[in-house]
XYZ file of C-alpha atoms in Angstrom:
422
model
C 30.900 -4.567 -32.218
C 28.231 -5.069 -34.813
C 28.704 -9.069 -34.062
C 28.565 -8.284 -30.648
C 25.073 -6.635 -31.078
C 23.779 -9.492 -32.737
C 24.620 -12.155 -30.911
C 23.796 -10.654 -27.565
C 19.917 -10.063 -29.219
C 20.135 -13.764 -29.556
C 21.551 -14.539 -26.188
C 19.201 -11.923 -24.502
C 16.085 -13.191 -26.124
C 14.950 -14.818 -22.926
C 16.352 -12.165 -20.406
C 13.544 -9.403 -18.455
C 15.406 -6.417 -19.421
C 17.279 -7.344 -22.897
C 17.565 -3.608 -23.748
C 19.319 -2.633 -20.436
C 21.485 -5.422 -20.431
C 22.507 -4.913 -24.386
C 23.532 -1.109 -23.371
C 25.451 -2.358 -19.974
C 27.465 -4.957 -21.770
C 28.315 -3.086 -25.052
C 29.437 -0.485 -22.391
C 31.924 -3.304 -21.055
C 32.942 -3.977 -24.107
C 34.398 -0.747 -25.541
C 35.946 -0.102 -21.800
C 37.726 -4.097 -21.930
C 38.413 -5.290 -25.148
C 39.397 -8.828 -23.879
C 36.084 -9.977 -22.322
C 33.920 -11.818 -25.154
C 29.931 -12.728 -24.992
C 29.689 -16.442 -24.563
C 26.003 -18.707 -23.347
C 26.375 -21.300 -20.836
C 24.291 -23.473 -18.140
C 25.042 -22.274 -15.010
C 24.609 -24.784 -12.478
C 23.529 -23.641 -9.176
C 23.185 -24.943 -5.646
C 20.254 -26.484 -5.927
C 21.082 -28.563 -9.228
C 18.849 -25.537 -11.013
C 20.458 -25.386 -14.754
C 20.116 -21.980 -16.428
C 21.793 -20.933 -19.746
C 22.731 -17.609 -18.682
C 24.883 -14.602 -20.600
C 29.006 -14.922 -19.553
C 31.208 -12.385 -20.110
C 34.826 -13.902 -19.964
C 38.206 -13.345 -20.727
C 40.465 -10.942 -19.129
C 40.839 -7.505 -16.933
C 43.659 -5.566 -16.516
C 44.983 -4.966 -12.741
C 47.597 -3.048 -11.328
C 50.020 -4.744 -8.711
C 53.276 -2.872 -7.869
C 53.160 -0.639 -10.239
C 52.627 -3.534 -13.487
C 49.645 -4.455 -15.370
C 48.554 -8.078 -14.646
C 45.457 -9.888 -17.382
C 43.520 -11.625 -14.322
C 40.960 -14.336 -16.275
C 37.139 -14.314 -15.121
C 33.994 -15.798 -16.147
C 31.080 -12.898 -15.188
C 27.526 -14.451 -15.422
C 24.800 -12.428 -15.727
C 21.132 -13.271 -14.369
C 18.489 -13.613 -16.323
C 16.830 -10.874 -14.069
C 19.897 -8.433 -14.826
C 20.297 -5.415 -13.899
C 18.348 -5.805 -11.101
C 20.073 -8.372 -9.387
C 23.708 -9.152 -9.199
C 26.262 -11.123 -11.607
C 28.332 -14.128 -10.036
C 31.492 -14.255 -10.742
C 34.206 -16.694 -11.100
C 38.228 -16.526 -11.390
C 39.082 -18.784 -14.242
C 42.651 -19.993 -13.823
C 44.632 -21.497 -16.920
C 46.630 -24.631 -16.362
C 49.426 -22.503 -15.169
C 47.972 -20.349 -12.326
C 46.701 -21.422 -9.184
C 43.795 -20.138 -7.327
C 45.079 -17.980 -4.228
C 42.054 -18.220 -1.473
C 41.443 -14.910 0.401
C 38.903 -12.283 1.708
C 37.253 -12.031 -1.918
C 37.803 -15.563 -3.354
C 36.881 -18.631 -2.128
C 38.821 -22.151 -3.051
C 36.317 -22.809 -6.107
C 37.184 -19.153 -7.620
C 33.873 -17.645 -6.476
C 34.387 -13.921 -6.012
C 32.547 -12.005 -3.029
C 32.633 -8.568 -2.568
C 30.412 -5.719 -0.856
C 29.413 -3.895 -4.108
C 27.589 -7.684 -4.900
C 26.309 -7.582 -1.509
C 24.811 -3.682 -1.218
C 23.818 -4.187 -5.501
C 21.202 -1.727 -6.371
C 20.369 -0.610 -9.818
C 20.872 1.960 -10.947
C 23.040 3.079 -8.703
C 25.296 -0.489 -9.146
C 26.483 -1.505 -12.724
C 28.618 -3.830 -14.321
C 31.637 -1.367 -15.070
C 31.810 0.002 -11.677
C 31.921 -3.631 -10.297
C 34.805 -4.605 -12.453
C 36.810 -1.270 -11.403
C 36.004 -2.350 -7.829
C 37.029 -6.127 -8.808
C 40.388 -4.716 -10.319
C 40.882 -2.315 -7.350
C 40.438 -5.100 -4.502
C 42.824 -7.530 -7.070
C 45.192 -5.358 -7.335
C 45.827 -5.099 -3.344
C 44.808 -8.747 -2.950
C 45.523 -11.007 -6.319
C 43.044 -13.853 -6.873
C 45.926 -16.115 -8.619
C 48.979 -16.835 -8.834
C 51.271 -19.030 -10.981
C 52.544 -22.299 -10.485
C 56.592 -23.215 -9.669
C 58.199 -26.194 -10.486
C 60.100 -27.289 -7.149
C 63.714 -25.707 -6.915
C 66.632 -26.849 -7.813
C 69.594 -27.074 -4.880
C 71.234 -24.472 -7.124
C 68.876 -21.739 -6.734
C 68.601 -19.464 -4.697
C 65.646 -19.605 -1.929
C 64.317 -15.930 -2.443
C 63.424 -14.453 -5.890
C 65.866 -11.541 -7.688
C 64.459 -8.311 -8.368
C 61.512 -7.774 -10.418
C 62.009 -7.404 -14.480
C 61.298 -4.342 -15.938
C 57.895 -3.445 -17.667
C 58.101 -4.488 -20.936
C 60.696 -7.363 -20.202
C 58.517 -10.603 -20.806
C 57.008 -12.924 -18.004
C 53.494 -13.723 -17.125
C 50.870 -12.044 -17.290
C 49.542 -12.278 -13.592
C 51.037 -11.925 -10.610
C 53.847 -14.850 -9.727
C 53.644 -17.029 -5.978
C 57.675 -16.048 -5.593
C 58.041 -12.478 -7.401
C 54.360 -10.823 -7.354
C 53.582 -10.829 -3.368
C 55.173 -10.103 -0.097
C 54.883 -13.024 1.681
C 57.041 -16.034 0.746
C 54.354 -19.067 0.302
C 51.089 -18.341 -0.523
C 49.907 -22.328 0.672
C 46.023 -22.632 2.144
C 47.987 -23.762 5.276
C 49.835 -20.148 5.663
C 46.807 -18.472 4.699
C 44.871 -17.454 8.037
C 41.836 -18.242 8.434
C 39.199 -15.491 7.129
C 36.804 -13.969 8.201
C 37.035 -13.547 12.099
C 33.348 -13.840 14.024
C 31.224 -11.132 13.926
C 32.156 -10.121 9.806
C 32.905 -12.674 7.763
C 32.091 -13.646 4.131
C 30.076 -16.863 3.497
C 32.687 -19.425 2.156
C 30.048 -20.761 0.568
C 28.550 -18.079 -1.187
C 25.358 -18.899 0.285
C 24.995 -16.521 3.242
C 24.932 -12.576 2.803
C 27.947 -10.287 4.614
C 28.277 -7.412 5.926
C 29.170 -3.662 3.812
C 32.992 -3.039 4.258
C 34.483 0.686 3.567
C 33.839 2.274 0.520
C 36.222 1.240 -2.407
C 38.226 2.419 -4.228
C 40.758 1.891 -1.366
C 43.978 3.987 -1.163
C 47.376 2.562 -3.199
C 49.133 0.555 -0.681
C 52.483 1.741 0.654
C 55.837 0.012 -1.029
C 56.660 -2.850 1.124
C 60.010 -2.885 3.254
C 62.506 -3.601 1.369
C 60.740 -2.582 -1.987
C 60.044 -4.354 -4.723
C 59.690 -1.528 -6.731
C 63.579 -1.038 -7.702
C 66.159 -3.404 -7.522
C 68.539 -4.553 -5.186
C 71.499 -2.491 -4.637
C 74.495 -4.574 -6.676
C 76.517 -6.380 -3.423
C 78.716 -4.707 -3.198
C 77.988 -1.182 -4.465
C 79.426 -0.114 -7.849
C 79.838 3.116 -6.639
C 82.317 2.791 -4.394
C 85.836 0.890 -5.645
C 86.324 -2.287 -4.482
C 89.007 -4.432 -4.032
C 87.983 -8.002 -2.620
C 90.454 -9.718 -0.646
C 91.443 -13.010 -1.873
C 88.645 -15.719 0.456
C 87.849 -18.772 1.241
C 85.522 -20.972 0.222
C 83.715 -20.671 3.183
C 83.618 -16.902 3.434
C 81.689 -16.768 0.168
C 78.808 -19.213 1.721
C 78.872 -16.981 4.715
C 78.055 -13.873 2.728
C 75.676 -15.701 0.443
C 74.118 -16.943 3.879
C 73.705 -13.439 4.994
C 72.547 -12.454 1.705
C 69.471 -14.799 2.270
C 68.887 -13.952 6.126
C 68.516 -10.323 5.051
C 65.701 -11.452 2.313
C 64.059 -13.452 4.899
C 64.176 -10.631 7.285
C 62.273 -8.488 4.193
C 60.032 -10.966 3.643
C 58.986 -11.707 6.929
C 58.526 -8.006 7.888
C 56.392 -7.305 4.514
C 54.827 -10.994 5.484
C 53.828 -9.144 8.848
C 52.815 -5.694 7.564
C 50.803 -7.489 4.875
C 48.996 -9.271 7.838
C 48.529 -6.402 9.923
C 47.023 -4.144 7.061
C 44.334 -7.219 6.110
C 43.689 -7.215 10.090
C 42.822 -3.664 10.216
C 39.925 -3.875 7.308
C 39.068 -6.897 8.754
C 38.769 -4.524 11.894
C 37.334 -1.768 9.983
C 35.353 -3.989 8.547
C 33.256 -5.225 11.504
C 33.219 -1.748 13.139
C 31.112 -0.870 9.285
C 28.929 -2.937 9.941
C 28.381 -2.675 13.001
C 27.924 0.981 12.517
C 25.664 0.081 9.571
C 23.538 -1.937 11.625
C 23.213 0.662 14.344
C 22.195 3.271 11.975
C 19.413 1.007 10.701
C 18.005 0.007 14.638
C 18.128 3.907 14.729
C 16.089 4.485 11.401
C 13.681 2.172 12.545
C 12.961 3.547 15.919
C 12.721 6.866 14.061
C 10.165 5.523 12.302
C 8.513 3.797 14.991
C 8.480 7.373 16.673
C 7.144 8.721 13.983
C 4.160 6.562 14.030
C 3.669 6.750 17.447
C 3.128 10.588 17.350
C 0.929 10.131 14.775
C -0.951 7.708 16.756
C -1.145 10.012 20.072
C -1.985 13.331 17.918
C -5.084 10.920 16.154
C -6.416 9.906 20.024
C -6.152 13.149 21.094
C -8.631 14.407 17.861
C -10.727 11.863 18.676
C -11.013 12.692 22.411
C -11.659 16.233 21.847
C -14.343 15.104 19.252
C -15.950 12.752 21.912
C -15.592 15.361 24.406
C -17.423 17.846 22.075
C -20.438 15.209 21.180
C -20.634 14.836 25.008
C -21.368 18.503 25.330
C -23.938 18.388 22.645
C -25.840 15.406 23.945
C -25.663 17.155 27.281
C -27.273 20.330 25.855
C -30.257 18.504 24.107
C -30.620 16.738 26.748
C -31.017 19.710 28.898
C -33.105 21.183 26.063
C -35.421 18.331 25.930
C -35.680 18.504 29.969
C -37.033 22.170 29.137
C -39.290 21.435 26.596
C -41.135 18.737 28.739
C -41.368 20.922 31.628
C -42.832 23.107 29.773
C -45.194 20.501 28.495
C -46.415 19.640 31.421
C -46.996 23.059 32.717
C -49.284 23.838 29.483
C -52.853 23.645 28.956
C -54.668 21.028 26.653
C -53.697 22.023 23.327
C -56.556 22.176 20.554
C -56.410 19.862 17.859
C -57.155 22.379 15.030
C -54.631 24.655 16.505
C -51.733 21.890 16.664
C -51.629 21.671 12.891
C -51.210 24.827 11.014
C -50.589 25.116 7.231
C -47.668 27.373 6.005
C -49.756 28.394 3.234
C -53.185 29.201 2.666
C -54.010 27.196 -0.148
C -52.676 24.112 1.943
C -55.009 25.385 4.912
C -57.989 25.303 1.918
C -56.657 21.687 1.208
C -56.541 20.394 4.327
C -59.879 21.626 5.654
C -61.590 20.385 2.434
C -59.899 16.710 2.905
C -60.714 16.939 6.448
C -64.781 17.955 5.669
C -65.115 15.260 2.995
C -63.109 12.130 5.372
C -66.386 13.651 7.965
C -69.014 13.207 4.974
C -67.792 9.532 4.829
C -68.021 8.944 7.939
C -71.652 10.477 8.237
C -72.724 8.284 4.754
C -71.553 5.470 6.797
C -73.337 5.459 9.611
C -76.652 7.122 8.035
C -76.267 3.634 6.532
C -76.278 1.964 9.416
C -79.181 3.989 11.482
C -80.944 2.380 7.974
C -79.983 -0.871 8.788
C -80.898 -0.427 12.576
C -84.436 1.058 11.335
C -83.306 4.249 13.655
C -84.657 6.377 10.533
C -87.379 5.457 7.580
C -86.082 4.664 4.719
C -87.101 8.212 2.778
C -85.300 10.224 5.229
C -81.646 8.309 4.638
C -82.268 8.751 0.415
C -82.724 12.331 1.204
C -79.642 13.522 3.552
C -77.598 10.713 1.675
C -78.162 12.488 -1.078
C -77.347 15.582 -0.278
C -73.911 14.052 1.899
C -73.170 12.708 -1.636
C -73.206 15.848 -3.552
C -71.183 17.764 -0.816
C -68.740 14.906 -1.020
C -68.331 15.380 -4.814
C -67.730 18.977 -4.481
C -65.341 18.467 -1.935
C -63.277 16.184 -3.605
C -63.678 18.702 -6.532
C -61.836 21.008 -4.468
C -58.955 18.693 -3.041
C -58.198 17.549 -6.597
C -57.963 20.886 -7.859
C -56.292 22.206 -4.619
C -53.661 19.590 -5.193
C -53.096 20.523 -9.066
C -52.844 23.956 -7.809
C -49.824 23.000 -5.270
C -48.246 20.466 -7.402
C -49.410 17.257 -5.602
C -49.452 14.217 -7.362
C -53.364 13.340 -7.810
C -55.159 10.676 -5.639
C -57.715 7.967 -6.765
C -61.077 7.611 -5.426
């Protein structure tokens, strides 16, 4: 493990989230032993190269009842864990890659939990017990046969024991109901309306939650022998035969294993047809739900919407009473106007205080002084008066002015005006 840790700071160095993705794949490590840290260039559709994190070797998965090592290549993005792995079945030179709902021809594996990945809720060890789940009702591979001899019989024997050698993977003739497992027997997947991307390029829809339910022994059962022919249990003599008789039961012998076959062949079929059916209906259902979210939503905003014009008319509605009340006010107040006497000017204006009443009348008695300098000036000028006359009122105009002013400037220190020049 300590190996494992440093090589996986090496391999993460250039990875988002190295931290998260050490934890998550020591985590795989201590649950499968057989899967090993490895860096290689992932090439992907669009002739990108990436040297990305693979996990590979081996996981164990259950198919009637023994333990199978299935080989994959797990490739983690550099974005991990917030976007999914890909995921390849690695066959060695003695298996053969068995196309189906979850594999494609190249090895590629699809399955929902890629498609609906969400961290944190999605991880790598709950996508490999999904992967061994969905392998164990469906394996990925299968090995290779060498072609019959005339000698043997068409149908396998029962199954070995656990424990009594063999491969370690499911075999085309011994591991699966139906009797080739050819891309020409294999129907053609998905139906419209639900299928995977053969590619790997377009998403799919969610299928039922997994883990699925064990499958049901096939007809015929694979799970114990066949019953010795004929039964040890019972004594038997056997008449002395023919030739031919032996063929003939030999011949039956095989019709009843085709018979098995054909029916688990069949039942196989009809169970893959059903999720397939299931399938579809999930997503439609899925895709339902969402139109229904959405128009929730869309509701939702359109109450909002109505409850925020109805505010606003009601606050309209209430400025329109207000302007319609001044307005009526103002009506009033010109009325009563126009009804009124002249008003006097010295009455219009009164002071709220008295010393701004002493201010005002002082400012207003000194702007009159000016005014009479001014135009004592120009009765001079006219020769309306002589010229002793004007020195004497200008001079005393001039010293009322000054103590006028006197008074505003002290008047304004008094009320806490800011001074004026002049």
């Amino acid at each position: 493990m300590g190996s494992h840790e440093a090589y996986l700071r090496s391999a993460l160095s250039k990875y988002r989230h190295p931290d998260m993705t050490k934890r998550e794949v020591l985590n795989i490590f201590q649950n499968f032993s057989d899967l090993r840290p490895n860096v290689m260039n992932y090439v992907f559709n669009d002739g990108a190269k990436k040297e990305l994190l693979c996990l590979d070797g081996t996981i164990p998965v259950t198919y009637k009842g023994k333990t199978y090592n299935i080989p994959i290549c797990i490739y983690l993005m550099d974005t991990h864990p917030y976007n999914p792995p890909i995921i390849y079945v690695k066959p060695t030179s003695t298996m053969q890659i068995k196309p189906g709902r979850h594999v494609d021809a190249v090895g590629r594996v699809y399955l929902p939990y890629l498609h609906e990945w969400k961290y944190p809720s999605s991880d790598l060890l709950g996508l490999i017990q999904v992967m061994a789940i969905v392998f164990g009702d469906e394996p990925p591979v299968f090995s290779k046969q060498a072609a019959p001899s005339a000698s043997m019989p068409p149908y396998p024997m029962p199954q070995q024991p656990p424990g009594a050698g063999g491969t370690p993977y499911p075999t085309a003739a011994g591991g699966m109901p139906m009797p080739n497992f050819s891309s020409a027997n294999t129907p053609s997947y998905p139906p419209a309306g639900g299928q995977y991307p053969p590619s790997g390029v377009q998403p799919y829809p969610g299928f039922p939650s997994y883990p699925q339910p064990p499958q049901p022994s096939y007809p015929g059962g694979y799970q114990q022998p066949y019953p010795s022919y004929p039964p040890q249990s019972q004594p038997y003599n056997p008449p002395v035969a023919s030739q031919s008789a032996v063929t003939n039961s030999n011949n039956m012998l095989s019709e009843e294993q085709i018979r098995l076959s054909l029916l688990s062949a069949v039942e196989d079929k009809m169970k893959r047809r059903l999720r397939e059916i299931l399938a579809q209906a999930q997503a439609e259902t899925d895709v339902l739900k969402k139109t229904q979210e959405d128009l929730q939503r869309g509701r939702q905003k359109l109450d909002d919407m109505l409850q925020k014009l109805e505010r606003e008319q009601n606050e309209v509605e209430k400025n329109i009473r207000l302007l319609r009340e001044k307005d009526e006010e103002i009506k009033v107040i010109l009325d009563k106007m126009e009804n009124r006497d002249e008003v006097s000017i010295d009455e219009a204006v009164v002071p709220t205080a008295p010393l701004y009443k002493q201010l005002l009348n002082a400012f207003a008695e000194e702007q009159a002084t000016e005014d009479a300098i001014y135009y004592m000036g120009e009765a001079l000028r006219k020769g309306v008066i002589e010229l002793d006359v004007f020195l004497k009122q200008v001079r005393e105009l001039s010293r009322k002015q000054f103590m006028l002013r006197m008074l505003i400037h002290k008047c304004r220190q008094k009320a806490g005006l800011p001074d004026i020049s002049g």
